[in-house]
XYZ file of N, CA, C and O in Angstrom:
524
model
N -1.013 210.162 375.897
C -1.116 210.221 374.453
C -1.036 208.817 373.883
O -0.240 208.011 374.305
N -1.851 208.541 372.905
C -1.843 207.224 372.283
C -1.581 207.353 370.794
O -1.625 208.433 370.221
N -1.337 206.238 370.169
C -1.124 206.218 368.727
C -2.445 206.158 367.973
O -2.454 206.040 366.744
N -3.564 206.220 368.676
C -4.870 206.179 368.037
C -5.040 207.423 367.163
O -4.924 208.543 367.612
N -5.339 207.217 365.888
C -5.415 208.310 364.929
C -6.861 208.638 364.561
O -7.129 209.264 363.543
N -7.811 208.236 365.405
C -9.214 208.352 365.028
C -9.790 209.748 365.214
O -10.777 210.089 364.604
N -9.229 210.579 366.073
C -9.734 211.937 366.326
C -11.194 211.942 366.763
O -11.921 212.884 366.491
N -11.646 210.868 367.398
C -13.013 210.806 367.888
C -14.041 210.508 366.803
O -15.238 210.649 367.030
N -13.608 210.110 365.636
C -14.522 209.789 364.536
C -14.877 208.310 364.575
O -14.099 207.489 365.061
N -16.046 207.966 364.035
C -16.407 206.544 363.975
C -15.428 205.776 363.080
O -14.788 206.372 362.223
N -15.306 204.478 363.267
C -14.415 203.684 362.414
C -14.815 203.809 360.946
O -15.999 203.910 360.618
N -13.831 203.812 360.077
C -14.117 203.923 358.646
C -14.238 205.355 358.163
O -14.672 205.588 357.041
N -13.874 206.312 359.000
C -13.919 207.725 358.613
C -12.618 208.399 359.015
O -11.935 207.947 359.923
N -12.293 209.498 358.323
C -11.066 210.232 358.585
C -11.329 211.709 358.345
O -12.141 212.068 357.492
N -10.620 212.560 359.083
C -10.743 214.006 358.875
C -10.371 214.347 357.442
O -9.425 213.794 356.889
N -11.103 215.276 356.840
C -10.879 215.620 355.444
C -9.510 216.267 355.224
O -8.852 216.000 354.219
N -9.047 217.080 356.166
C -7.735 217.705 355.990
C -6.624 216.663 356.014
O -5.687 216.727 355.229
N -6.745 215.666 356.884
C -5.757 214.594 356.939
C -5.767 213.790 355.644
O -4.721 213.455 355.097
N -6.960 213.479 355.147
C -7.044 212.671 353.938
C -6.437 213.410 352.743
O -5.694 212.821 351.961
N -6.741 214.698 352.611
C -6.174 215.479 351.502
C -4.650 215.526 351.600
O -3.954 215.506 350.584
N -4.132 215.582 352.804
C -2.681 215.598 353.009
C -2.090 214.217 352.734
O -1.071 214.093 352.059
N -2.741 213.151 353.236
C -2.277 211.786 352.975
C -2.230 211.506 351.471
O -1.316 210.855 350.982
N -3.242 211.984 350.748
C -3.341 211.730 349.308
C -2.453 212.665 348.492
O -2.474 212.628 347.274
N -1.692 213.523 349.172
C -0.701 214.410 348.563
C -1.286 215.470 347.631
O -0.675 215.866 346.647
N -2.474 215.951 347.953
C -3.036 217.069 347.196
C -2.517 218.394 347.737
O -2.522 219.392 347.026
N -2.102 218.408 348.997
C -1.553 219.604 349.620
C -0.217 219.257 350.251
O -0.036 218.164 350.777
N 0.701 220.209 350.218
C 2.052 219.985 350.718
C 2.084 219.862 352.239
O 2.886 219.117 352.784
N 1.205 220.595 352.923
C 1.136 220.507 354.375
C -0.307 220.301 354.805
O -1.238 220.660 354.093
N -0.467 219.763 355.992
C -1.815 219.576 356.523
C -2.445 220.936 356.834
O -3.659 221.104 356.718
N -1.615 221.912 357.192
C -2.128 223.258 357.467
C -2.772 223.869 356.226
O -3.816 224.520 356.323
N -2.163 223.678 355.061
C -2.755 224.191 353.820
C -4.079 223.490 353.508
O -5.039 224.125 353.064
N -4.115 222.183 353.749
C -5.355 221.436 353.529
C -6.448 221.941 354.468
O -7.591 222.152 354.055
N -6.107 222.155 355.738
C -7.079 222.644 356.719
C -7.558 224.046 356.350
O -8.750 224.355 356.462
N -6.652 224.908 355.906
C -7.023 226.276 355.526
C -7.991 226.264 354.344
O -8.979 226.993 354.334
N -7.719 225.421 353.359
C -8.613 225.316 352.203
C -9.996 224.844 352.632
O -11.009 225.359 352.166
N -10.041 223.877 353.538
C -11.333 223.377 354.035
C -12.065 224.464 354.817
O -13.266 224.673 354.624
N -11.361 225.145 355.709
C -11.983 226.174 356.537
C -12.460 227.375 355.713
O -13.390 228.058 356.114
N -11.807 227.637 354.586
C -12.214 228.747 353.722
C -13.379 228.384 352.811
O -13.820 229.204 352.017
N -13.856 227.141 352.888
C -14.981 226.723 352.059
C -14.574 226.353 350.646
O -15.399 226.356 349.743
N -13.311 225.991 350.458
C -12.821 225.671 349.128
C -12.965 224.215 348.738
O -12.511 223.818 347.676
N -13.620 223.416 349.583
C -13.778 221.987 349.302
C -15.257 221.632 349.391
O -15.966 222.114 350.269
N -15.702 220.803 348.453
C -17.067 220.266 348.497
C -16.985 218.769 348.729
O -16.191 218.085 348.096
N -17.799 218.296 349.639
C -17.871 216.877 349.976
C -19.217 216.362 349.519
O -20.250 216.736 350.087
N -19.220 215.569 348.470
C -20.450 215.047 347.864
C -21.442 216.178 347.570
O -22.634 216.057 347.840
N -20.952 217.294 347.070
C -21.794 218.419 346.668
C -22.019 219.474 347.732
O -22.443 220.574 347.421
N -21.751 219.177 349.000
C -21.964 220.134 350.083
C -20.649 220.834 350.419
O -19.606 220.193 350.503
N -20.711 222.146 350.628
C -19.514 222.912 350.963
C -19.039 222.524 352.355
O -19.812 222.457 353.300
N -17.735 222.262 352.467
C -17.118 221.923 353.756
C -16.633 223.220 354.385
O -15.917 223.987 353.762
N -17.037 223.470 355.623
C -16.609 224.695 356.293
C -15.638 224.426 357.438
O -15.107 225.362 358.015
N -15.425 223.174 357.764
C -14.509 222.818 358.853
C -13.588 221.687 358.410
O -14.007 220.767 357.713
N -12.339 221.756 358.846
C -11.348 220.756 358.469
C -11.599 219.405 359.142
O -11.046 218.395 358.727
N -12.447 219.372 360.162
C -12.693 218.108 360.855
C -13.859 217.317 360.258
O -14.255 216.295 360.805
N -14.380 217.760 359.109
C -15.432 216.994 358.437
C -14.895 215.603 358.107
O -13.724 215.440 357.793
N -15.740 214.605 358.202
C -15.313 213.224 358.022
C -15.543 212.757 356.590
O -16.590 213.026 356.004
N -14.547 212.072 356.035
C -14.690 211.447 354.725
C -14.671 209.939 354.902
O -14.115 209.420 355.869
N -15.289 209.256 353.963
C -15.316 207.794 353.969
C -15.175 207.319 352.528
O -15.397 208.108 351.598
N -14.782 206.083 352.315
C -14.695 205.585 350.945
C -16.039 205.727 350.235
O -17.094 205.476 350.804
N -15.979 206.193 349.001
C -17.183 206.416 348.212
C -17.558 207.891 348.101
O -18.322 208.272 347.221
N -17.038 208.740 348.986
C -17.319 210.181 348.923
C -16.623 210.797 347.712
O -15.577 210.330 347.267
N -17.237 211.866 347.189
C -16.659 212.600 346.068
C -16.267 213.993 346.562
O -17.090 214.698 347.139
N -15.011 214.371 346.338
C -14.491 215.674 346.745
C -14.248 216.528 345.514
O -13.746 216.037 344.510
N -14.601 217.805 345.618
C -14.349 218.767 344.552
C -13.624 219.954 345.166
O -14.100 220.527 346.142
N -12.473 220.318 344.586
C -11.706 221.448 345.105
C -10.786 221.974 344.015
O -10.511 221.293 343.029
N -10.356 223.208 344.198
C -9.431 223.824 343.244
C -8.012 223.503 343.658
O -7.659 223.551 344.829
N -7.201 223.190 342.662
C -5.774 222.964 342.901
C -5.033 223.680 341.773
O -5.041 223.232 340.630
N -4.446 224.805 342.123
C -3.826 225.634 341.096
C -4.894 226.218 340.201
O -5.881 226.780 340.674
N -4.730 226.042 338.895
C -5.719 226.562 337.946
C -6.725 225.502 337.532
O -7.544 225.727 336.650
N -6.678 224.334 338.158
C -7.551 223.236 337.771
C -8.528 222.895 338.888
O -8.217 223.045 340.061
N -9.701 222.412 338.508
C -10.697 221.925 339.460
C -10.539 220.415 339.523
O -10.596 219.729 338.505
N -10.324 219.884 340.713
C -10.155 218.451 340.895
C -11.470 217.850 341.381
O -12.107 218.380 342.283
N -11.861 216.745 340.777
C -13.019 215.964 341.211
C -12.477 214.576 341.520
O -11.998 213.870 340.632
N -12.538 214.215 342.801
C -11.866 213.017 343.300
C -12.866 212.121 344.023
O -13.668 212.603 344.821
N -12.800 210.829 343.750
C -13.601 209.854 344.496
C -12.674 209.152 345.483
O -11.632 208.620 345.105
N -13.060 209.153 346.748
C -12.265 208.525 347.810
C -12.436 207.011 347.700
O -13.547 206.504 347.768
N -11.319 206.296 347.526
C -11.361 204.829 347.450
C -10.950 204.176 348.769
O -11.468 203.132 349.133
N -9.986 204.790 349.466
C -9.491 204.253 350.734
C -9.084 205.424 351.617
O -8.910 206.545 351.138
N -8.931 205.174 352.910
C -8.607 206.239 353.849
C -7.108 206.435 354.048
O -6.648 207.558 354.176
N -6.349 205.373 354.102
C -4.922 205.499 354.351
C -4.641 205.685 355.827
O -5.513 206.073 356.609
N -3.397 205.419 356.205
C -3.028 205.555 357.608
C -1.805 206.432 357.801
O -1.403 206.693 358.918
N -1.192 206.862 356.680
C -0.025 207.718 356.763
C 0.159 208.451 355.440
O -0.447 208.095 354.442
N 1.044 209.447 355.459
C 1.404 210.138 354.232
C 2.601 209.400 353.651
O 3.747 209.639 354.013
N 2.327 208.490 352.745
C 3.369 207.649 352.182
C 3.853 208.168 350.841
O 3.577 209.307 350.454
N 4.560 207.317 350.100
C 5.053 207.711 348.789
C 3.910 207.908 347.792
O 2.775 207.485 348.028
N 4.218 208.546 346.673
C 3.196 208.904 345.688
C 2.356 207.709 345.209
O 1.130 207.827 345.130
N 2.946 206.553 344.876
C 2.101 205.435 344.437
C 1.091 205.003 345.505
O -0.046 204.636 345.189
N 1.507 205.056 346.759
C 0.595 204.711 347.857
C -0.525 205.748 347.958
O -1.686 205.407 348.185
N -0.181 207.021 347.773
C -1.171 208.092 347.846
C -2.164 207.995 346.685
O -3.362 208.223 346.858
N -1.686 207.639 345.496
C -2.565 207.554 344.328
C -3.557 206.404 344.440
O -4.601 206.414 343.784
N -3.259 205.426 345.270
C -4.184 204.308 345.480
C -5.362 204.706 346.367
O -6.330 203.954 346.469
N -5.307 205.889 346.985
C -6.372 206.323 347.881
C -7.558 206.940 347.146
O -8.621 207.125 347.731
N -7.390 207.288 345.862
C -8.455 208.009 345.161
C -8.515 207.632 343.691
O -7.603 207.024 343.138
N -9.640 208.028 343.079
C -9.834 207.912 341.634
C -10.150 209.308 341.125
O -11.026 209.988 341.667
N -9.457 209.749 340.101
C -9.658 211.078 339.536
C -10.830 211.015 338.561
O -10.770 210.310 337.558
N -11.910 211.745 338.840
C -13.102 211.727 338.004
C -13.138 212.856 336.979
O -13.963 212.841 336.085
N -12.259 213.833 337.124
C -12.236 214.967 336.197
C -11.639 214.512 334.865
O -10.734 213.686 334.829
N -12.124 215.062 333.770
C -11.544 214.692 332.477
C -10.107 215.197 332.386
O -9.758 216.203 333.013
N -9.252 214.518 331.627
C -7.862 214.969 331.519
C -7.792 216.349 330.888
O -8.533 216.663 329.959
N -6.896 217.173 331.407
C -6.745 218.540 330.942
C -5.562 218.601 329.991
O -4.473 218.127 330.321
N -5.784 219.173 328.802
C -4.695 219.323 327.842
C -3.731 220.385 328.343
O -4.148 221.433 328.841
N -2.466 220.106 328.228
C -1.460 221.068 328.663
C -1.428 222.232 327.693
O -1.495 222.044 326.479
N -1.334 223.428 328.253
C -1.244 224.616 327.421
C 0.219 224.847 327.080
O 1.033 225.118 327.947
N 0.547 224.723 325.818
C 1.920 224.926 325.379
C 1.916 225.799 324.136
O 1.018 225.728 323.311
N 2.959 226.567 324.010
C 3.132 227.357 322.804
C 3.645 226.434 321.712
O 4.530 225.619 321.930
N 3.077 226.557 320.516
C 3.534 225.706 319.427
C 4.934 226.097 318.990
O 5.732 225.254 318.631
N 5.231 227.374 318.973
C 6.539 227.848 318.572
C 7.303 228.273 319.825
O 6.849 229.144 320.545
N 8.466 227.662 320.101
C 9.176 228.018 321.327
C 9.784 229.420 321.293
O 10.219 229.928 322.315
N 9.834 230.043 320.107
C 10.399 231.384 320.005
C 9.333 232.417 320.305
O 8.147 232.166 320.177
N 9.759 233.605 320.667
C 8.795 234.644 321.008
C 8.068 235.121 319.758
O 8.574 235.010 318.644
N 6.894 235.636 319.974
C 6.081 236.151 318.874
C 6.698 237.454 318.364
O 7.232 238.243 319.146
N 6.644 237.704 317.050
C 7.205 238.951 316.523
C 6.533 240.161 317.156
O 5.314 240.201 317.318
N 7.339 241.117 317.531
C 6.799 242.344 318.109
C 6.597 242.294 319.613
O 6.180 243.268 320.214
N 6.874 241.160 320.239
C 6.693 241.085 321.688
C 8.049 241.090 322.370
O 8.998 240.467 321.919
N 8.160 241.828 323.426
C 9.402 241.869 324.181
C 10.447 242.771 323.550
O 10.178 243.536 322.627
N 11.630 242.647 324.036
C 12.738 243.473 323.569
C 13.192 243.017 322.178
O 13.322 241.824 321.914
N 13.477 243.974 321.274
C 13.912 243.582 319.925
C 15.305 242.944 319.954
O 16.144 243.289 320.782
N 15.528 242.043 319.024
C 16.841 241.426 318.892
C 17.745 242.338 318.074
O 17.292 243.339 317.497
N 19.026 241.979 317.981
C 19.948 242.766 317.157
C 19.480 242.771 315.699
O 19.561 243.777 315.006
N 19.000 241.638 315.258
C 18.513 241.532 313.880
C 17.338 242.482 313.659
O 17.260 243.159 312.624
N 16.409 242.530 314.622
C 15.268 243.450 314.522
C 15.746 244.900 314.490
O 15.235 245.711 313.707
N 16.735 245.222 315.335
C 17.238 246.597 315.384
C 17.896 246.986 314.070
O 17.695 248.078 313.549
N 18.696 246.079 313.520
C 19.361 246.370 312.242
C 18.347 246.566 311.126
O 18.510 247.432 310.266
N 17.287 245.747 311.121
C 16.248 245.906 310.099
C 15.535 247.249 310.266
O 15.232 247.931 309.275
N 15.308 247.642 311.493
C 14.658 248.929 311.750
C 15.552 250.091 311.326
O 15.101 251.051 310.701
N 16.865 249.993 311.652
C 17.810 251.035 311.244
C 17.894 251.127 309.725
O 17.964 252.217 309.147
N 17.902 249.980 309.037
C 17.965 249.982 307.568
C 16.705 250.622 306.992
O 16.764 251.327 305.973
N 15.588 250.402 307.621
C 14.329 250.995 307.164
C 14.359 252.509 307.289
O 13.870 253.223 306.414
N 14.984 252.985 308.352
C 15.089 254.433 308.563
C 16.247 255.047 307.795
O 16.377 256.263 307.736
N 17.110 254.205 307.197
C 18.253 254.715 306.426
C 19.444 255.050 307.286
O 20.312 255.816 306.891
N 19.530 254.498 308.480
C 20.643 254.762 309.392
C 21.572 253.563 309.437
O 21.255 252.480 308.985
N 22.736 253.774 310.024
C 23.622 252.671 310.332
C 24.572 252.278 309.217
O 25.345 251.373 309.361
N 24.520 252.911 308.079
C 25.442 252.496 307.020
C 26.473 253.481 306.787
O 26.723 254.491 306.910
């Protein structure tokens, strides 16, 4: 066994599952490989069906991550799964920024969920009960 990390690929290329894991898009390499094998990743527009597909700087990757579609340009290959700043240097995010979905009012909408004591008292007063 050697420390050679090439996996039989030409110099300047890396397995797509390794790169996605190095760049911290997936928590484990197994999840990255599963996404690739399921056809959930596009490499420069072509669907990737195997985790051993090779990426190189300049390639564009498209894949779903949670509820968002990520469009990523590969800038560097990397040699390890390092800290987040190191991982962010491996790619450029081409997707437009997504606005966070937040409720304007932190309180629940009237009529949704279980009534509060105040709601119950108002309902009882309307029915003429409770006094």
